[in-house]
mmCIF file of C-alpha atoms in Angstrom:
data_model
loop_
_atom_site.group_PDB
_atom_site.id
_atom_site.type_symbol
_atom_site.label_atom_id
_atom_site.label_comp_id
_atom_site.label_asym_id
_atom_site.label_seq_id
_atom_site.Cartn_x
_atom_site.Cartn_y
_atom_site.Cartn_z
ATOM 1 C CA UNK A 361 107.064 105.724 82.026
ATOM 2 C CA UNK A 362 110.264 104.440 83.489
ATOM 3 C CA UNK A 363 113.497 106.247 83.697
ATOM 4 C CA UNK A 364 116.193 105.059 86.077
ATOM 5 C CA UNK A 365 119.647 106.394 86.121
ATOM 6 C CA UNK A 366 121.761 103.552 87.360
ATOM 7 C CA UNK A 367 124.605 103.739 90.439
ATOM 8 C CA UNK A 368 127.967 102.016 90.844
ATOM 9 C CA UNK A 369 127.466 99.042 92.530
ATOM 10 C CA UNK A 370 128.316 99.755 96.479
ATOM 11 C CA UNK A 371 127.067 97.987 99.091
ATOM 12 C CA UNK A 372 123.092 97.630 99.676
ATOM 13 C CA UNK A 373 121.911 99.332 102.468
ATOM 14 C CA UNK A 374 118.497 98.526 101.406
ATOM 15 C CA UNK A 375 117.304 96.653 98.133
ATOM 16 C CA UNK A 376 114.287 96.419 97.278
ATOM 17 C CA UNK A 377 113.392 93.895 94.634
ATOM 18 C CA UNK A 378 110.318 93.123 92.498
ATOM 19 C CA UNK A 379 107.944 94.017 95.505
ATOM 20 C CA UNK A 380 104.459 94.449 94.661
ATOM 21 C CA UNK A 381 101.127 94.620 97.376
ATOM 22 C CA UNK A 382 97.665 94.651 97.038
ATOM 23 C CA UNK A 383 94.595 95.178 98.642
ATOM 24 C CA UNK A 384 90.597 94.323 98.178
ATOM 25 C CA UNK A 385 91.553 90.633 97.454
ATOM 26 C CA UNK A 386 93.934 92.029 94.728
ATOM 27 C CA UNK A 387 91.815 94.574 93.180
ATOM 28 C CA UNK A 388 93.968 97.178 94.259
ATOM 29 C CA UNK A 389 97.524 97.528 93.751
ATOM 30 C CA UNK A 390 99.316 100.007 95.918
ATOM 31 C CA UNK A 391 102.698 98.908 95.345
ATOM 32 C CA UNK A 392 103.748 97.212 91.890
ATOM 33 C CA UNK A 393 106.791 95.346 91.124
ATOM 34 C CA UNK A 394 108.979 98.019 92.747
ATOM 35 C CA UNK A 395 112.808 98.026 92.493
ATOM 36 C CA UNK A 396 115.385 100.052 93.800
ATOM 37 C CA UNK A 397 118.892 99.883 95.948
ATOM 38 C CA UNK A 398 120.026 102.100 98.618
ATOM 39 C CA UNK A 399 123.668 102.467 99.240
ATOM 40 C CA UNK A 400 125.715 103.546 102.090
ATOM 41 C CA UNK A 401 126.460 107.572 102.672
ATOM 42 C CA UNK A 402 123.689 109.217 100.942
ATOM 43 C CA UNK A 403 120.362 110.634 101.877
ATOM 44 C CA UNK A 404 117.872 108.991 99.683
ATOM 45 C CA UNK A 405 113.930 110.734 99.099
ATOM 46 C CA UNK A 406 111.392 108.913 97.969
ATOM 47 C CA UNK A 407 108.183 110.747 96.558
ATOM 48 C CA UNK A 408 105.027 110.065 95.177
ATOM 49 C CA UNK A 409 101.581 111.930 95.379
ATOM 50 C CA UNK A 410 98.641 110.498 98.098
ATOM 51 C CA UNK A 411 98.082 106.974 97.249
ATOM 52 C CA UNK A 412 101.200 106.077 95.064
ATOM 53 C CA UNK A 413 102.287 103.690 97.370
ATOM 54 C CA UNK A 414 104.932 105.282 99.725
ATOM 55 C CA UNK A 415 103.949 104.255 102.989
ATOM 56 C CA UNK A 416 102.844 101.034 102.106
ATOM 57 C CA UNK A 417 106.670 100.361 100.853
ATOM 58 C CA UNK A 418 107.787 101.774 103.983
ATOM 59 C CA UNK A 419 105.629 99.246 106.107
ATOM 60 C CA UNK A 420 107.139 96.629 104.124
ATOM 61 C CA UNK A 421 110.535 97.742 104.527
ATOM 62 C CA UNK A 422 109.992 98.243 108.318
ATOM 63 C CA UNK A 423 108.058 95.161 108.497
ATOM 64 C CA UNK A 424 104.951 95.983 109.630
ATOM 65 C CA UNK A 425 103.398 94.605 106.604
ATOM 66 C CA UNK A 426 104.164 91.471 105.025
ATOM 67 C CA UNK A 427 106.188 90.854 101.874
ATOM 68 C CA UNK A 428 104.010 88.219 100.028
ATOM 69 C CA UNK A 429 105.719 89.209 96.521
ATOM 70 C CA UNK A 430 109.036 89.900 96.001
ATOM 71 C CA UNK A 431 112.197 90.755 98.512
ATOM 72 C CA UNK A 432 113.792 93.327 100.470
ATOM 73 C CA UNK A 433 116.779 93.263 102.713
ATOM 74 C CA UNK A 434 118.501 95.314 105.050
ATOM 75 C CA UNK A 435 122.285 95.213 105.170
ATOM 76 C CA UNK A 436 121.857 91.635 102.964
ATOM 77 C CA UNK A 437 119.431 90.461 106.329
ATOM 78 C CA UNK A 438 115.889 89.726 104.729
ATOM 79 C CA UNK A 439 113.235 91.208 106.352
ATOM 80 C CA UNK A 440 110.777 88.257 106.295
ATOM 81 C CA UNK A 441 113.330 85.668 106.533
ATOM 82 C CA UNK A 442 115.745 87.173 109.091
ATOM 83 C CA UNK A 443 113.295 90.026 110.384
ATOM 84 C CA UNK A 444 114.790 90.469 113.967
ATOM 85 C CA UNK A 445 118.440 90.542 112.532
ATOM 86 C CA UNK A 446 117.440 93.158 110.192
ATOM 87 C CA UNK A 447 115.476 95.016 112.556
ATOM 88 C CA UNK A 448 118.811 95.670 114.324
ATOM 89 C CA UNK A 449 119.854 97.967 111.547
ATOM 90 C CA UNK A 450 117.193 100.460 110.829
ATOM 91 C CA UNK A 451 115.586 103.079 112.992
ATOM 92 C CA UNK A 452 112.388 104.283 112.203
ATOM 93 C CA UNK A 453 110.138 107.312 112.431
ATOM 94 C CA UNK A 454 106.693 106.769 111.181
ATOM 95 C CA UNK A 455 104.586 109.322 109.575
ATOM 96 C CA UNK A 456 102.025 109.387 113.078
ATOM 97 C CA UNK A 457 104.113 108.509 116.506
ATOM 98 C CA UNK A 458 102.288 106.056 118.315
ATOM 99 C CA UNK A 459 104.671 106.007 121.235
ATOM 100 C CA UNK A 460 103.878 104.585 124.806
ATOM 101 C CA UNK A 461 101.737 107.899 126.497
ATOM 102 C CA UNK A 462 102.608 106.396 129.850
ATOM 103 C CA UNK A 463 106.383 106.743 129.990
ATOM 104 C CA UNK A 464 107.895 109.880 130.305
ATOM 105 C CA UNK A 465 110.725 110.264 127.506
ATOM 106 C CA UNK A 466 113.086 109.428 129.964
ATOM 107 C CA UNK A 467 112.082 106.327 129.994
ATOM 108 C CA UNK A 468 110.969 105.534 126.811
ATOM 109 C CA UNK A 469 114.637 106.021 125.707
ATOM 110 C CA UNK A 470 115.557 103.550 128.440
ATOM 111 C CA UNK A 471 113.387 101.299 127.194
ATOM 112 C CA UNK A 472 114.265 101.662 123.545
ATOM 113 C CA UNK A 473 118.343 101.263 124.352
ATOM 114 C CA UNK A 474 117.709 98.119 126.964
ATOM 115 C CA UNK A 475 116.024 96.620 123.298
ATOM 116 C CA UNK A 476 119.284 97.205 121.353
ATOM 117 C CA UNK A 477 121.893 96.675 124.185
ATOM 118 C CA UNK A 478 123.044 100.275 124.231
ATOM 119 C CA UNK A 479 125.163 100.584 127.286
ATOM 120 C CA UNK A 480 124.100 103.428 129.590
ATOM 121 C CA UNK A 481 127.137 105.667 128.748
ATOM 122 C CA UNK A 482 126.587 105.863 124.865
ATOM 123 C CA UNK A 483 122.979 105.806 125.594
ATOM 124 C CA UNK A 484 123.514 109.301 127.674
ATOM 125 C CA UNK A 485 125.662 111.149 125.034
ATOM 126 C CA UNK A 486 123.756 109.934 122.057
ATOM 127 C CA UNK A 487 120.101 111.230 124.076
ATOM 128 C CA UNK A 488 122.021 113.899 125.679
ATOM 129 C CA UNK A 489 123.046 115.255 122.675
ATOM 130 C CA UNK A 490 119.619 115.030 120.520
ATOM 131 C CA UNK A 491 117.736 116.743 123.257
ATOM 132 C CA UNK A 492 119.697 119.508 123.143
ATOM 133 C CA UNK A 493 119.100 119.569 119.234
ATOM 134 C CA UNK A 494 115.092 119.294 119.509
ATOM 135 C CA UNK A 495 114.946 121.417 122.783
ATOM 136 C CA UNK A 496 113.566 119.110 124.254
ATOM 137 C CA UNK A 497 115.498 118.623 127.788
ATOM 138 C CA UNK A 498 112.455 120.488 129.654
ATOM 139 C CA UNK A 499 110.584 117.451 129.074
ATOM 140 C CA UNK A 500 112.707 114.894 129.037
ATOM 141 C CA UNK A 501 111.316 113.491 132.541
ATOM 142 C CA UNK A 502 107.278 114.613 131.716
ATOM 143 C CA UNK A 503 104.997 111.571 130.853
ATOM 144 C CA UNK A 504 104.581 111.409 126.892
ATOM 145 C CA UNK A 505 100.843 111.844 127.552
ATOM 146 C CA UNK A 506 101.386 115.576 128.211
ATOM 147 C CA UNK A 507 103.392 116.171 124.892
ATOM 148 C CA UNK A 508 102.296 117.885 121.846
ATOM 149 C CA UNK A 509 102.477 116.179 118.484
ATOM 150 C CA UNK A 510 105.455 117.728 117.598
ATOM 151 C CA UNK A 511 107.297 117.014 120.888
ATOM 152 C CA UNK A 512 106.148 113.203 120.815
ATOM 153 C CA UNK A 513 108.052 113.297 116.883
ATOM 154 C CA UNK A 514 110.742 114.680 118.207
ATOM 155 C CA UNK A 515 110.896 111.661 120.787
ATOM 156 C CA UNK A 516 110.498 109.453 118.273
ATOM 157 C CA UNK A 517 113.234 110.715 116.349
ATOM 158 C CA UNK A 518 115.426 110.715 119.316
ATOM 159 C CA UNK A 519 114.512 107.402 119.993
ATOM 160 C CA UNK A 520 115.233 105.550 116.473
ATOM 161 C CA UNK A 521 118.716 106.898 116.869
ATOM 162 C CA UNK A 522 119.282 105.372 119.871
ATOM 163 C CA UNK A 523 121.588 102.410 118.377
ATOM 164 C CA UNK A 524 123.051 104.477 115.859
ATOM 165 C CA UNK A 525 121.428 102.468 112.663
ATOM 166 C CA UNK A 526 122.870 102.045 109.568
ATOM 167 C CA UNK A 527 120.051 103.012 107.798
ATOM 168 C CA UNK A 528 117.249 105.623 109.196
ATOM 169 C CA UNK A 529 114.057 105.074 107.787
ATOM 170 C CA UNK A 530 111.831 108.272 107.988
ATOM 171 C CA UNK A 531 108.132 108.785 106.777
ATOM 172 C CA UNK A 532 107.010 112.994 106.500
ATOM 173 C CA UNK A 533 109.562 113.458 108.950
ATOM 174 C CA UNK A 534 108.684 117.198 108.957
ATOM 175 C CA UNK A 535 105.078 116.701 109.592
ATOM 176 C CA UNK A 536 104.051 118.870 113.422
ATOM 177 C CA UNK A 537 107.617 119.678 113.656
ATOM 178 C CA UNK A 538 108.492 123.648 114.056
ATOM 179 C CA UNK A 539 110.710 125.459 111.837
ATOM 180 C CA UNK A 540 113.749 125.178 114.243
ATOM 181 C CA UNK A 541 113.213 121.722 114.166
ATOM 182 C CA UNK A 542 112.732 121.083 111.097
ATOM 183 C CA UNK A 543 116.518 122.483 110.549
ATOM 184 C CA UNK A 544 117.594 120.735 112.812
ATOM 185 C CA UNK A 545 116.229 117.319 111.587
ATOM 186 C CA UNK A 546 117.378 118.481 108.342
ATOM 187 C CA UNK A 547 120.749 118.961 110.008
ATOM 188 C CA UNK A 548 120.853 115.828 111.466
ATOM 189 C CA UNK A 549 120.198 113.718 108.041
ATOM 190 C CA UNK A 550 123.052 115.728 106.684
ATOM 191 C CA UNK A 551 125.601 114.813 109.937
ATOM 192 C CA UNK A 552 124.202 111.248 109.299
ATOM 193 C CA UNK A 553 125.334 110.823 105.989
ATOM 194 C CA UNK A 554 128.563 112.277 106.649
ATOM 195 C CA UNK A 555 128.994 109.566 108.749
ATOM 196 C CA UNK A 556 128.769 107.158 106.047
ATOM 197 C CA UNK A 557 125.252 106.262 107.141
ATOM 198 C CA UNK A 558 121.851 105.756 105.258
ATOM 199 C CA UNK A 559 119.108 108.079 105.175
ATOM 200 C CA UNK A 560 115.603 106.980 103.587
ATOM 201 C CA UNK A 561 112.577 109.502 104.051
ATOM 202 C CA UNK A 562 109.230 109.978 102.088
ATOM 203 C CA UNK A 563 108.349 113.742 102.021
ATOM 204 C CA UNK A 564 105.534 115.884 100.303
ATOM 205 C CA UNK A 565 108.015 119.158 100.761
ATOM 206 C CA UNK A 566 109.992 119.125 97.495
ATOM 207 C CA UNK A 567 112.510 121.700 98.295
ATOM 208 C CA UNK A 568 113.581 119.855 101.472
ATOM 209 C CA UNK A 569 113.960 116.783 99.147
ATOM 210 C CA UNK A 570 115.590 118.750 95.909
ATOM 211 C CA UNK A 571 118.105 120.693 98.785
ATOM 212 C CA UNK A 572 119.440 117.551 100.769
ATOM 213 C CA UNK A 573 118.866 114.630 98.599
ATOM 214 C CA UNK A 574 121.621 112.981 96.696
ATOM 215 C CA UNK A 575 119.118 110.641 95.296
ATOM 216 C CA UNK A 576 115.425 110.296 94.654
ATOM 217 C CA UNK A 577 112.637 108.147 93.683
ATOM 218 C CA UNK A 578 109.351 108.855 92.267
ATOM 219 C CA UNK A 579 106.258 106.733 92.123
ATOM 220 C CA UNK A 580 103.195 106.588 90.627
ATOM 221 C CA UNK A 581 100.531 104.066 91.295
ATOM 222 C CA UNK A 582 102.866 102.068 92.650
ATOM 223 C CA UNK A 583 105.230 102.136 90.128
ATOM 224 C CA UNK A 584 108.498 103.423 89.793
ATOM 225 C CA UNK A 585 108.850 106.533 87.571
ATOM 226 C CA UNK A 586 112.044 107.962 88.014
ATOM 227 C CA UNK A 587 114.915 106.791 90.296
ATOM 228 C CA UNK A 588 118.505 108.580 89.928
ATOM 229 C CA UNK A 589 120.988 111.007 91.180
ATOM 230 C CA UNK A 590 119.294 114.188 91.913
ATOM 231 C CA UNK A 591 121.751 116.643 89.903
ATOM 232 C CA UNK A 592 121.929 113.998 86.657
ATOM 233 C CA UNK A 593 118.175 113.955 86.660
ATOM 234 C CA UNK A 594 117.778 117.997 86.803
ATOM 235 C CA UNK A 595 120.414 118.198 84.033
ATOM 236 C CA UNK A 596 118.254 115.150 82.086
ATOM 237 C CA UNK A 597 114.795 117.028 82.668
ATOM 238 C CA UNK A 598 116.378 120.268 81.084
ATOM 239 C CA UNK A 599 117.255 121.412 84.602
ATOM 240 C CA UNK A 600 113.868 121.908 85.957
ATOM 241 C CA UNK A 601 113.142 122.073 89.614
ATOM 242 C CA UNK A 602 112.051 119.112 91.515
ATOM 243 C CA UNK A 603 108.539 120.440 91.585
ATOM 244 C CA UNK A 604 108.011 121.076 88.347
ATOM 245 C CA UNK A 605 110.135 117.412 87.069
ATOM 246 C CA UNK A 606 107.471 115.785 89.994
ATOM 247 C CA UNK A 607 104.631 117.361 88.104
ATOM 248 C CA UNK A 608 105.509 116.307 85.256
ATOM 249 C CA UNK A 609 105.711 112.535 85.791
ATOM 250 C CA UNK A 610 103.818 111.813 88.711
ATOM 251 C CA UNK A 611 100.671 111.386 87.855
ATOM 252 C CA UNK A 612 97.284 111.238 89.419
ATOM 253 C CA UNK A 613 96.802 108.882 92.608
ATOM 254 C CA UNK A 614 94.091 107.887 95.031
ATOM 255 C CA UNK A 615 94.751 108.068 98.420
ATOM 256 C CA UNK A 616 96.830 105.881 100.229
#
């Protein structure tokens, strides 16, 4: 089943068109003919049980995978064609931080802003200003090595908002993160969007997504199930809660 509740057309911070993967020399599809725009200023969830294809999109989108079928662009720069151009306009947070252990955050921010150009006075209120958010000044100058999980996504975090992107691309951003944390994450998407930027996160916590999304997708198998704004499709699915309208269309999925 397919229902998608179409937007005004604004301009594409992300559109993703006809992309389809698979795996075991095609015997598995995790992602199939997918399609769907993000625009500027909203805060965008995209959902889908174990397997249904999420992070495989995001890899795509990110381009740590390879788009052999169909397109997708950031900010109208193709990320096969014109991957380092687009690459300039996204920060991402992947679902497991692989960050370098041997820098201390310090200077894995430093390194991350001498990538993008960020001059060392926006660089220090931009950082300056996220540590204090995460709590995470104590450690600001400790090798990554000695962080927990949840510190190392919170320097993550910090660190794909070093250039201020136009789009932030987030995958179970919530995952090892504490509750104050979590808020202020949640915060921070919110702040983000007011700004007229683009959030895009995949999440398994459903009231996180139903409370600060303006949009969301669901997928199934790879497919695309429902796509819309969040309050139309409540009013659509006899205003049900996002749990119970996921539930319902879902589906069963293997594991991604």
């Amino acid at each position: 089943m397919q229902d998608t509740i179409n937007i005004t057309q604004e301009k594409a911070v992300l559109d993703i068109s006809h992309v389809s993967m698979s795996y075991a020399n095609g015997k598995v599809k995790a992602v199939d003919d997918l399609s769907f725009t993000l625009k500027s200023g909203e805060i965008f969830g995209f959902l889908g049980a174990n397997g249904a294809g999420k992070t495989t999109t995001i890899k795509m989108a990110t381009g740590i995978l390879p788009v052999k079928s169909g397109s997708i662009k950031i900010c109208g720069r193709d990320i096969t064609h014109d991957s380092l151009e687009a690459k300039r306009h996204f920060g991402f947070v992947p679902d497991s931080p692989i960050i370098f252990d041997k820098y201390t955050g310090r200077e894995y921010i430093d390194f991350l802003g001498d990538i993008y150009g960020v001059n060392k006075t926006a660089r220090e209120t931009i950082t300056q200003d996220l540590l204090k958010r995460f709590s995470l000044e104590d450690a600001f100058d400790k090798r990554i090595s000695a962080y927990s999980h949840g510190m190392k996504q919170k320097i993550a975090i910090i660190g794909s908002l070093i250039h201020s992107p136009e789009l932030w691309i987030l995958d179970e951003p919530m995952m090892g993160l504490d509750p104050p944390s979590a808020f202020a994450l949640k915060e921070l998407m919110r702040q983000y969007k007011a700004e007229g930027k683009t959030v895009f996160f995949s999440t398994h916590v459903l009231d996180v997504a139903e409370k600060i999304c303006d949009r969301v997708a669901i997928i199934g198998k790879g497919k695309l199930v429902l796509c819309g704004d969040m309050d139309e499709i409540k009013r659509a699915q006899g205003d049900e809660s996002l749990e119970e309208i996921f539930l319902s269309v879902a589906g069963e999925n293997n594991n991604e």
